[in-house]
Amino acid sequence: MEVTVRRSEPQDARAVKEIYECTTAYMGTLQLPNPSLTLWEGRLSNVPDHVFSYVAVAGGEIVGNIGFEVCTNPRRRHVGSFGMGVKDLHQGKGVGTALLATVIDLADNWLNLKRLELTVYVDNESAINLYMKHGFVIEGESQAYAFRNGEYISVYHMARIKS
């Protein structure tokens, strides 16, 4: 199935909420279970100028979301970071690749960013492999970074430096 990526719109709030209702999707992020529609309506209606929000569409359905933020600190304006989620039934089908490719293109060809960075849970092998396939490397690990499903979980800090 073909995946297309477009900027998110406020009317996408319900569909984005549904992404983060999926167990694997929210377990791989810092999102909490059972997100509210009001939360996502607010996020998608008030996107700051230094933040870019995209959705992935497959078969007419929104199946993925990525939020990309350019650092506003004057000494880190060359850096962007992101977080994404993909509906559980659509994982492993190219949705994450399409979202990541959109952000990399924006960073490299339009925003002139040098560094892209992220955090990823150490047990999220599919995401780690996706990031490595796109040139990200593990730069370090933070122990007990977040509390998830009744226990503390560590993360890798990964980055891609444009040469």
Short mmCIF file of N, CA and C in Angstrom, two decimals:
data_model
loop_
_atom_site.label_atom_id
_atom_site.label_comp_id
_atom_site.label_asym_id
_atom_site.label_seq_id
_atom_site.Cartn_x
_atom_site.Cartn_y
_atom_site.Cartn_z
N MET A 1 0.84 -1.18 0.00
CA MET A 1 0.00 0.00 0.00
C MET A 1 0.89 1.25 0.00
N GLU A 2 0.55 2.19 -0.83
CA GLU A 2 1.33 3.43 -0.94
C GLU A 2 1.09 4.31 0.28
N VAL A 3 2.18 4.90 0.78
CA VAL A 3 2.12 5.81 1.92
C VAL A 3 2.48 7.21 1.42
N THR A 4 1.63 8.18 1.70
CA THR A 4 1.95 9.57 1.39
C THR A 4 2.03 10.34 2.71
N VAL A 5 2.81 11.40 2.69
CA VAL A 5 2.99 12.22 3.89
C VAL A 5 2.59 13.65 3.55
N ARG A 6 1.87 14.26 4.46
CA ARG A 6 1.46 15.65 4.28
C ARG A 6 1.49 16.35 5.64
N ARG A 7 1.47 17.69 5.60
CA ARG A 7 1.39 18.46 6.84
C ARG A 7 0.09 18.12 7.54
N SER A 8 0.13 18.06 8.85
CA SER A 8 -1.10 17.80 9.60
C SER A 8 -1.94 19.07 9.65
N GLU A 9 -3.22 18.89 9.82
CA GLU A 9 -4.20 19.96 9.90
C GLU A 9 -4.98 19.79 11.20
N PRO A 10 -5.57 20.86 11.72
CA PRO A 10 -6.35 20.72 12.96
C PRO A 10 -7.42 19.65 12.89
N GLN A 11 -8.03 19.47 11.72
CA GLN A 11 -9.09 18.45 11.59
C GLN A 11 -8.55 17.02 11.63
N ASP A 12 -7.23 16.84 11.69
CA ASP A 12 -6.62 15.52 11.81
C ASP A 12 -6.54 15.05 13.26
N ALA A 13 -6.98 15.88 14.19
CA ALA A 13 -6.80 15.58 15.62
C ALA A 13 -7.36 14.22 16.02
N ARG A 14 -8.55 13.89 15.59
CA ARG A 14 -9.15 12.60 15.98
C ARG A 14 -8.31 11.43 15.45
N ALA A 15 -7.85 11.52 14.22
CA ALA A 15 -7.06 10.44 13.63
C ALA A 15 -5.70 10.31 14.32
N VAL A 16 -5.08 11.43 14.67
CA VAL A 16 -3.80 11.37 15.38
C VAL A 16 -4.01 10.79 16.78
N LYS A 17 -5.07 11.19 17.43
CA LYS A 17 -5.42 10.60 18.73
C LYS A 17 -5.52 9.09 18.63
N GLU A 18 -6.13 8.60 17.55
CA GLU A 18 -6.30 7.16 17.36
C GLU A 18 -4.95 6.44 17.20
N ILE A 19 -3.97 7.12 16.64
CA ILE A 19 -2.63 6.52 16.54
C ILE A 19 -2.10 6.22 17.93
N TYR A 20 -2.21 7.22 18.82
CA TYR A 20 -1.63 7.09 20.15
C TYR A 20 -2.55 6.36 21.13
N GLU A 21 -3.67 5.86 20.65
CA GLU A 21 -4.49 4.92 21.42
C GLU A 21 -3.97 3.50 21.24
N CYS A 22 -3.16 3.28 20.22
CA CYS A 22 -2.60 1.95 19.96
C CYS A 22 -1.49 1.65 20.98
N THR A 23 -1.55 0.48 21.57
CA THR A 23 -0.63 0.12 22.65
C THR A 23 0.83 0.26 22.26
N THR A 24 1.23 -0.33 21.16
CA THR A 24 2.64 -0.28 20.76
C THR A 24 3.05 1.15 20.43
N ALA A 25 2.16 1.91 19.83
CA ALA A 25 2.48 3.30 19.46
C ALA A 25 2.75 4.14 20.69
N TYR A 26 1.87 4.11 21.69
CA TYR A 26 2.14 4.96 22.86
C TYR A 26 3.23 4.40 23.75
N MET A 27 3.42 3.08 23.76
CA MET A 27 4.49 2.50 24.58
C MET A 27 5.87 2.87 24.04
N GLY A 28 5.96 3.23 22.77
CA GLY A 28 7.23 3.62 22.18
C GLY A 28 7.52 5.11 22.29
N THR A 29 6.63 5.86 22.93
CA THR A 29 6.79 7.31 23.06
C THR A 29 6.64 7.71 24.52
N LEU A 30 6.67 8.99 24.77
CA LEU A 30 6.39 9.51 26.11
C LEU A 30 4.92 9.87 26.28
N GLN A 31 4.08 9.49 25.30
CA GLN A 31 2.64 9.73 25.40
C GLN A 31 2.06 8.83 26.49
N LEU A 32 0.98 9.29 27.11
CA LEU A 32 0.26 8.48 28.08
C LEU A 32 -0.87 7.74 27.38
N PRO A 33 -1.31 6.60 27.93
CA PRO A 33 -2.44 5.90 27.33
C PRO A 33 -3.71 6.76 27.37
N ASN A 34 -4.66 6.43 26.53
CA ASN A 34 -5.97 7.08 26.50
C ASN A 34 -5.88 8.60 26.31
N PRO A 35 -5.27 9.03 25.21
CA PRO A 35 -5.14 10.47 24.99
C PRO A 35 -6.51 11.11 24.76
N SER A 36 -6.61 12.37 25.10
CA SER A 36 -7.89 13.07 24.90
C SER A 36 -7.90 13.76 23.55
N LEU A 37 -9.09 13.87 23.01
CA LEU A 37 -9.25 14.58 21.74
C LEU A 37 -8.90 16.06 21.93
N THR A 38 -9.25 16.63 23.06
CA THR A 38 -8.94 18.03 23.34
C THR A 38 -7.44 18.28 23.30
N LEU A 39 -6.66 17.37 23.86
CA LEU A 39 -5.21 17.50 23.83
C LEU A 39 -4.70 17.61 22.40
N TRP A 40 -5.15 16.69 21.53
CA TRP A 40 -4.66 16.69 20.15
C TRP A 40 -5.23 17.85 19.34
N GLU A 41 -6.44 18.26 19.62
CA GLU A 41 -6.99 19.45 18.95
C GLU A 41 -6.13 20.66 19.26
N GLY A 42 -5.75 20.80 20.52
CA GLY A 42 -4.89 21.92 20.91
C GLY A 42 -3.52 21.86 20.27
N ARG A 43 -2.92 20.69 20.26
CA ARG A 43 -1.59 20.54 19.67
C ARG A 43 -1.58 20.86 18.18
N LEU A 44 -2.59 20.39 17.46
CA LEU A 44 -2.61 20.57 16.01
C LEU A 44 -3.17 21.93 15.58
N SER A 45 -3.81 22.63 16.49
CA SER A 45 -4.33 23.96 16.17
C SER A 45 -3.33 25.07 16.49
N ASN A 46 -2.37 24.76 17.32
CA ASN A 46 -1.43 25.78 17.79
C ASN A 46 0.02 25.34 17.60
N VAL A 47 0.38 24.99 16.39
CA VAL A 47 1.73 24.52 16.11
C VAL A 47 2.66 25.75 15.98
N PRO A 48 3.67 25.86 16.85
CA PRO A 48 4.60 26.99 16.76
C PRO A 48 5.37 26.99 15.44
N ASP A 49 5.93 28.13 15.09
CA ASP A 49 6.66 28.27 13.82
C ASP A 49 7.86 27.36 13.70
N HIS A 50 8.48 26.98 14.81
CA HIS A 50 9.68 26.15 14.77
C HIS A 50 9.36 24.65 14.87
N VAL A 51 8.09 24.32 14.83
CA VAL A 51 7.64 22.93 14.91
C VAL A 51 6.89 22.57 13.64
N PHE A 52 7.13 21.36 13.16
CA PHE A 52 6.49 20.87 11.94
C PHE A 52 5.80 19.56 12.29
N SER A 53 4.55 19.44 11.89
CA SER A 53 3.78 18.24 12.20
C SER A 53 3.27 17.64 10.90
N TYR A 54 3.50 16.34 10.74
CA TYR A 54 3.11 15.63 9.52
C TYR A 54 2.31 14.38 9.88
N VAL A 55 1.48 13.96 8.95
CA VAL A 55 0.78 12.68 9.07
C VAL A 55 1.09 11.83 7.85
N ALA A 56 1.08 10.53 8.06
CA ALA A 56 1.22 9.57 6.97
C ALA A 56 -0.16 9.00 6.67
N VAL A 57 -0.47 8.92 5.38
CA VAL A 57 -1.78 8.44 4.94
C VAL A 57 -1.58 7.21 4.06
N ALA A 58 -2.32 6.15 4.37
CA ALA A 58 -2.30 4.92 3.56
C ALA A 58 -3.74 4.46 3.39
N GLY A 59 -4.14 4.23 2.15
CA GLY A 59 -5.50 3.78 1.89
C GLY A 59 -6.55 4.77 2.38
N GLY A 60 -6.24 6.05 2.35
CA GLY A 60 -7.18 7.08 2.78
C GLY A 60 -7.26 7.26 4.30
N GLU A 61 -6.46 6.51 5.05
CA GLU A 61 -6.49 6.55 6.52
C GLU A 61 -5.19 7.14 7.05
N ILE A 62 -5.28 8.01 8.04
CA ILE A 62 -4.08 8.52 8.71
C ILE A 62 -3.56 7.41 9.62
N VAL A 63 -2.32 6.97 9.35
CA VAL A 63 -1.76 5.83 10.05
C VAL A 63 -0.47 6.16 10.81
N GLY A 64 0.04 7.37 10.66
CA GLY A 64 1.26 7.75 11.35
C GLY A 64 1.34 9.25 11.53
N ASN A 65 2.17 9.64 12.50
CA ASN A 65 2.35 11.06 12.82
C ASN A 65 3.80 11.28 13.24
N ILE A 66 4.35 12.43 12.84
CA ILE A 66 5.68 12.81 13.30
C ILE A 66 5.65 14.30 13.63
N GLY A 67 6.24 14.62 14.75
CA GLY A 67 6.42 16.01 15.15
C GLY A 67 7.90 16.32 15.13
N PHE A 68 8.28 17.39 14.46
CA PHE A 68 9.69 17.75 14.27
C PHE A 68 9.90 19.17 14.78
N GLU A 69 10.87 19.34 15.65
CA GLU A 69 11.11 20.64 16.27
C GLU A 69 12.53 21.11 16.01
N VAL A 70 12.66 22.33 15.54
CA VAL A 70 13.97 22.96 15.35
C VAL A 70 14.29 23.70 16.65
N CYS A 71 15.48 23.49 17.16
CA CYS A 71 15.89 24.15 18.41
C CYS A 71 15.85 25.66 18.24
N THR A 72 15.40 26.35 19.25
CA THR A 72 15.31 27.81 19.19
C THR A 72 16.48 28.49 19.90
N ASN A 73 17.24 27.74 20.67
CA ASN A 73 18.42 28.31 21.31
C ASN A 73 19.39 28.76 20.22
N PRO A 74 19.86 30.01 20.25
CA PRO A 74 20.72 30.50 19.16
C PRO A 74 21.95 29.63 18.90
N ARG A 75 22.47 28.97 19.90
CA ARG A 75 23.66 28.15 19.71
C ARG A 75 23.33 26.74 19.23
N ARG A 76 22.03 26.42 19.16
CA ARG A 76 21.63 25.08 18.70
C ARG A 76 20.62 25.16 17.56
N ARG A 77 20.62 26.25 16.83
CA ARG A 77 19.66 26.38 15.73
C ARG A 77 19.98 25.46 14.56
N HIS A 78 21.07 24.77 14.63
CA HIS A 78 21.46 23.81 13.60
C HIS A 78 20.93 22.40 13.92
N VAL A 79 20.10 22.29 14.97
CA VAL A 79 19.67 20.99 15.48
C VAL A 79 18.15 20.87 15.41
N GLY A 80 17.70 19.68 15.04
CA GLY A 80 16.28 19.36 15.07
C GLY A 80 16.08 18.03 15.79
N SER A 81 14.92 17.87 16.40
CA SER A 81 14.59 16.60 17.06
C SER A 81 13.15 16.23 16.72
N PHE A 82 12.82 14.98 16.88
CA PHE A 82 11.48 14.54 16.50
C PHE A 82 11.02 13.37 17.33
N GLY A 83 9.72 13.13 17.26
CA GLY A 83 9.09 11.96 17.83
C GLY A 83 8.00 11.52 16.89
N MET A 84 7.78 10.22 16.81
CA MET A 84 6.74 9.74 15.89
C MET A 84 6.02 8.54 16.44
N GLY A 85 4.85 8.30 15.87
CA GLY A 85 4.06 7.13 16.21
C GLY A 85 3.38 6.60 14.95
N VAL A 86 3.23 5.28 14.91
CA VAL A 86 2.57 4.61 13.79
C VAL A 86 1.54 3.65 14.37
N LYS A 87 0.35 3.63 13.78
CA LYS A 87 -0.68 2.70 14.24
C LYS A 87 -0.13 1.28 14.26
N ASP A 88 -0.50 0.54 15.29
CA ASP A 88 0.05 -0.80 15.48
C ASP A 88 -0.08 -1.69 14.25
N LEU A 89 -1.23 -1.69 13.60
CA LEU A 89 -1.45 -2.57 12.45
C LEU A 89 -0.68 -2.15 11.20
N HIS A 90 -0.08 -0.97 11.23
CA HIS A 90 0.65 -0.46 10.06
C HIS A 90 2.16 -0.42 10.29
N GLN A 91 2.61 -0.90 11.44
CA GLN A 91 4.05 -0.90 11.69
C GLN A 91 4.72 -1.95 10.82
N GLY A 92 5.94 -1.62 10.38
CA GLY A 92 6.69 -2.52 9.51
C GLY A 92 6.25 -2.48 8.06
N LYS A 93 5.46 -1.47 7.68
CA LYS A 93 4.94 -1.37 6.31
C LYS A 93 5.40 -0.11 5.59
N GLY A 94 6.46 0.52 6.07
CA GLY A 94 7.02 1.68 5.39
C GLY A 94 6.51 3.03 5.86
N VAL A 95 5.63 3.04 6.84
CA VAL A 95 5.07 4.30 7.33
C VAL A 95 6.15 5.12 8.04
N GLY A 96 6.88 4.49 8.96
CA GLY A 96 7.96 5.19 9.65
C GLY A 96 9.03 5.68 8.70
N THR A 97 9.34 4.87 7.70
CA THR A 97 10.33 5.27 6.69
C THR A 97 9.88 6.51 5.94
N ALA A 98 8.61 6.56 5.56
CA ALA A 98 8.08 7.71 4.82
C ALA A 98 8.10 8.97 5.70
N LEU A 99 7.69 8.84 6.96
CA LEU A 99 7.71 9.99 7.86
C LEU A 99 9.13 10.49 8.09
N LEU A 100 10.04 9.56 8.35
CA LEU A 100 11.43 9.94 8.60
C LEU A 100 12.07 10.57 7.37
N ALA A 101 11.79 10.04 6.20
CA ALA A 101 12.34 10.61 4.96
C ALA A 101 11.85 12.05 4.76
N THR A 102 10.62 12.33 5.13
CA THR A 102 10.07 13.68 5.01
C THR A 102 10.83 14.65 5.91
N VAL A 103 11.07 14.24 7.13
CA VAL A 103 11.79 15.11 8.08
C VAL A 103 13.24 15.30 7.66
N ILE A 104 13.89 14.24 7.20
CA ILE A 104 15.29 14.36 6.76
C ILE A 104 15.38 15.29 5.55
N ASP A 105 14.46 15.17 4.62
CA ASP A 105 14.46 16.07 3.45
C ASP A 105 14.27 17.52 3.90
N LEU A 106 13.34 17.76 4.79
CA LEU A 106 13.11 19.11 5.30
C LEU A 106 14.37 19.65 5.98
N ALA A 107 14.97 18.85 6.83
CA ALA A 107 16.16 19.28 7.57
C ALA A 107 17.35 19.54 6.65
N ASP A 108 17.60 18.63 5.72
CA ASP A 108 18.78 18.73 4.86
C ASP A 108 18.63 19.75 3.74
N ASN A 109 17.47 19.80 3.12
CA ASN A 109 17.32 20.56 1.88
C ASN A 109 16.57 21.89 2.01
N TRP A 110 15.95 22.12 3.16
CA TRP A 110 15.15 23.33 3.30
C TRP A 110 15.49 24.14 4.55
N LEU A 111 15.91 23.47 5.60
CA LEU A 111 16.21 24.18 6.85
C LEU A 111 17.71 24.28 7.14
N ASN A 112 18.52 23.59 6.34
CA ASN A 112 19.98 23.62 6.50
C ASN A 112 20.41 23.22 7.91
N LEU A 113 19.81 22.15 8.43
CA LEU A 113 20.19 21.67 9.75
C LEU A 113 21.37 20.71 9.63
N LYS A 114 22.23 20.76 10.60
CA LYS A 114 23.43 19.91 10.62
C LYS A 114 23.18 18.61 11.38
N ARG A 115 22.36 18.70 12.45
CA ARG A 115 22.21 17.57 13.36
C ARG A 115 20.74 17.27 13.62
N LEU A 116 20.39 16.01 13.51
CA LEU A 116 19.07 15.52 13.91
C LEU A 116 19.28 14.59 15.09
N GLU A 117 18.47 14.73 16.13
CA GLU A 117 18.66 13.90 17.31
C GLU A 117 17.32 13.38 17.83
N LEU A 118 17.40 12.29 18.59
CA LEU A 118 16.21 11.67 19.14
C LEU A 118 16.58 10.82 20.33
N THR A 119 15.56 10.43 21.08
CA THR A 119 15.72 9.40 22.10
C THR A 119 14.79 8.26 21.72
N VAL A 120 15.24 7.05 22.00
CA VAL A 120 14.45 5.86 21.68
C VAL A 120 14.66 4.83 22.78
N TYR A 121 13.59 4.19 23.20
CA TYR A 121 13.70 3.16 24.23
C TYR A 121 14.63 2.04 23.76
N VAL A 122 15.45 1.55 24.67
CA VAL A 122 16.46 0.55 24.30
C VAL A 122 15.85 -0.76 23.81
N ASP A 123 14.59 -1.01 24.15
CA ASP A 123 13.95 -2.26 23.70
C ASP A 123 13.14 -2.10 22.41
N ASN A 124 13.20 -0.93 21.80
CA ASN A 124 12.44 -0.67 20.56
C ASN A 124 13.34 -0.96 19.36
N GLU A 125 13.61 -2.24 19.14
CA GLU A 125 14.55 -2.66 18.11
C GLU A 125 14.15 -2.23 16.71
N SER A 126 12.86 -2.28 16.39
CA SER A 126 12.45 -1.91 15.03
C SER A 126 12.72 -0.43 14.78
N ALA A 127 12.46 0.43 15.77
CA ALA A 127 12.74 1.86 15.59
C ALA A 127 14.24 2.11 15.51
N ILE A 128 15.01 1.45 16.36
CA ILE A 128 16.47 1.63 16.34
C ILE A 128 17.02 1.23 14.97
N ASN A 129 16.55 0.11 14.44
CA ASN A 129 17.00 -0.33 13.11
C ASN A 129 16.60 0.67 12.03
N LEU A 130 15.39 1.22 12.11
CA LEU A 130 14.95 2.23 11.15
C LEU A 130 15.88 3.44 11.19
N TYR A 131 16.16 3.92 12.38
CA TYR A 131 17.02 5.10 12.50
C TYR A 131 18.43 4.82 11.99
N MET A 132 18.97 3.66 12.32
CA MET A 132 20.31 3.32 11.84
C MET A 132 20.35 3.22 10.32
N LYS A 133 19.28 2.70 9.73
CA LYS A 133 19.20 2.60 8.27
C LYS A 133 19.26 3.98 7.62
N HIS A 134 18.86 5.01 8.36
CA HIS A 134 18.87 6.38 7.85
C HIS A 134 20.05 7.20 8.37
N GLY A 135 21.07 6.53 8.86
CA GLY A 135 22.31 7.21 9.22
C GLY A 135 22.43 7.68 10.66
N PHE A 136 21.49 7.33 11.51
CA PHE A 136 21.59 7.70 12.92
C PHE A 136 22.50 6.72 13.64
N VAL A 137 23.23 7.21 14.61
CA VAL A 137 24.10 6.37 15.44
C VAL A 137 23.75 6.59 16.90
N ILE A 138 24.01 5.57 17.70
CA ILE A 138 23.79 5.67 19.15
C ILE A 138 24.96 6.45 19.74
N GLU A 139 24.64 7.52 20.44
CA GLU A 139 25.68 8.35 21.06
C GLU A 139 25.79 8.11 22.56
N GLY A 140 24.77 7.54 23.16
CA GLY A 140 24.82 7.30 24.60
C GLY A 140 23.53 6.67 25.08
N GLU A 141 23.49 6.39 26.36
CA GLU A 141 22.33 5.76 26.98
C GLU A 141 22.04 6.44 28.30
N SER A 142 20.77 6.66 28.59
CA SER A 142 20.33 7.17 29.88
C SER A 142 19.55 6.06 30.58
N GLN A 143 20.02 5.68 31.74
CA GLN A 143 19.37 4.64 32.54
C GLN A 143 18.11 5.21 33.20
N ALA A 144 17.09 4.39 33.33
CA ALA A 144 15.84 4.76 34.02
C ALA A 144 15.34 6.13 33.57
N TYR A 145 15.29 6.33 32.28
CA TYR A 145 14.92 7.61 31.66
C TYR A 145 13.45 7.95 31.85
N ALA A 146 12.59 6.93 31.72
CA ALA A 146 11.14 7.16 31.80
C ALA A 146 10.48 5.99 32.53
N PHE A 147 9.29 6.25 33.02
CA PHE A 147 8.50 5.22 33.69
C PHE A 147 7.45 4.74 32.70
N ARG A 148 7.45 3.44 32.43
CA ARG A 148 6.55 2.87 31.42
C ARG A 148 6.06 1.52 31.89
N ASN A 149 4.76 1.34 31.88
CA ASN A 149 4.16 0.05 32.18
C ASN A 149 4.66 -0.53 33.50
N GLY A 150 4.76 0.32 34.53
CA GLY A 150 5.10 -0.15 35.86
C GLY A 150 6.59 -0.28 36.16
N GLU A 151 7.45 0.13 35.24
CA GLU A 151 8.89 0.03 35.51
C GLU A 151 9.65 1.12 34.76
N TYR A 152 10.87 1.36 35.22
CA TYR A 152 11.71 2.35 34.57
C TYR A 152 12.36 1.73 33.34
N ILE A 153 12.50 2.54 32.30
CA ILE A 153 13.07 2.07 31.04
C ILE A 153 14.16 3.05 30.61
N SER A 154 15.21 2.51 30.04
CA SER A 154 16.33 3.31 29.56
C SER A 154 16.12 3.69 28.10
N VAL A 155 16.85 4.71 27.67
CA VAL A 155 16.79 5.14 26.27
C VAL A 155 18.20 5.28 25.72
N TYR A 156 18.28 5.16 24.40
CA TYR A 156 19.48 5.53 23.67
C TYR A 156 19.26 6.95 23.15
N HIS A 157 20.35 7.70 23.14
CA HIS A 157 20.36 8.99 22.46
C HIS A 157 21.01 8.73 21.10
N MET A 158 20.30 9.07 20.04
CA MET A 158 20.80 8.82 18.70
C MET A 158 20.84 10.15 17.95
N ALA A 159 21.76 10.23 17.00
CA ALA A 159 21.85 11.44 16.18
C ALA A 159 22.35 11.09 14.79
N ARG A 160 22.01 11.97 13.89
CA ARG A 160 22.50 11.91 12.50
C ARG A 160 23.11 13.28 12.20
N ILE A 161 24.37 13.27 11.84
CA ILE A 161 25.08 14.52 11.53
C ILE A 161 25.26 14.59 10.02
N LYS A 162 24.75 15.66 9.43
CA LYS A 162 24.89 15.84 7.99
C LYS A 162 26.34 16.22 7.70
N SER A 163 26.94 15.47 6.77
CA SER A 163 28.35 15.75 6.45
C SER A 163 28.50 16.80 5.37
#
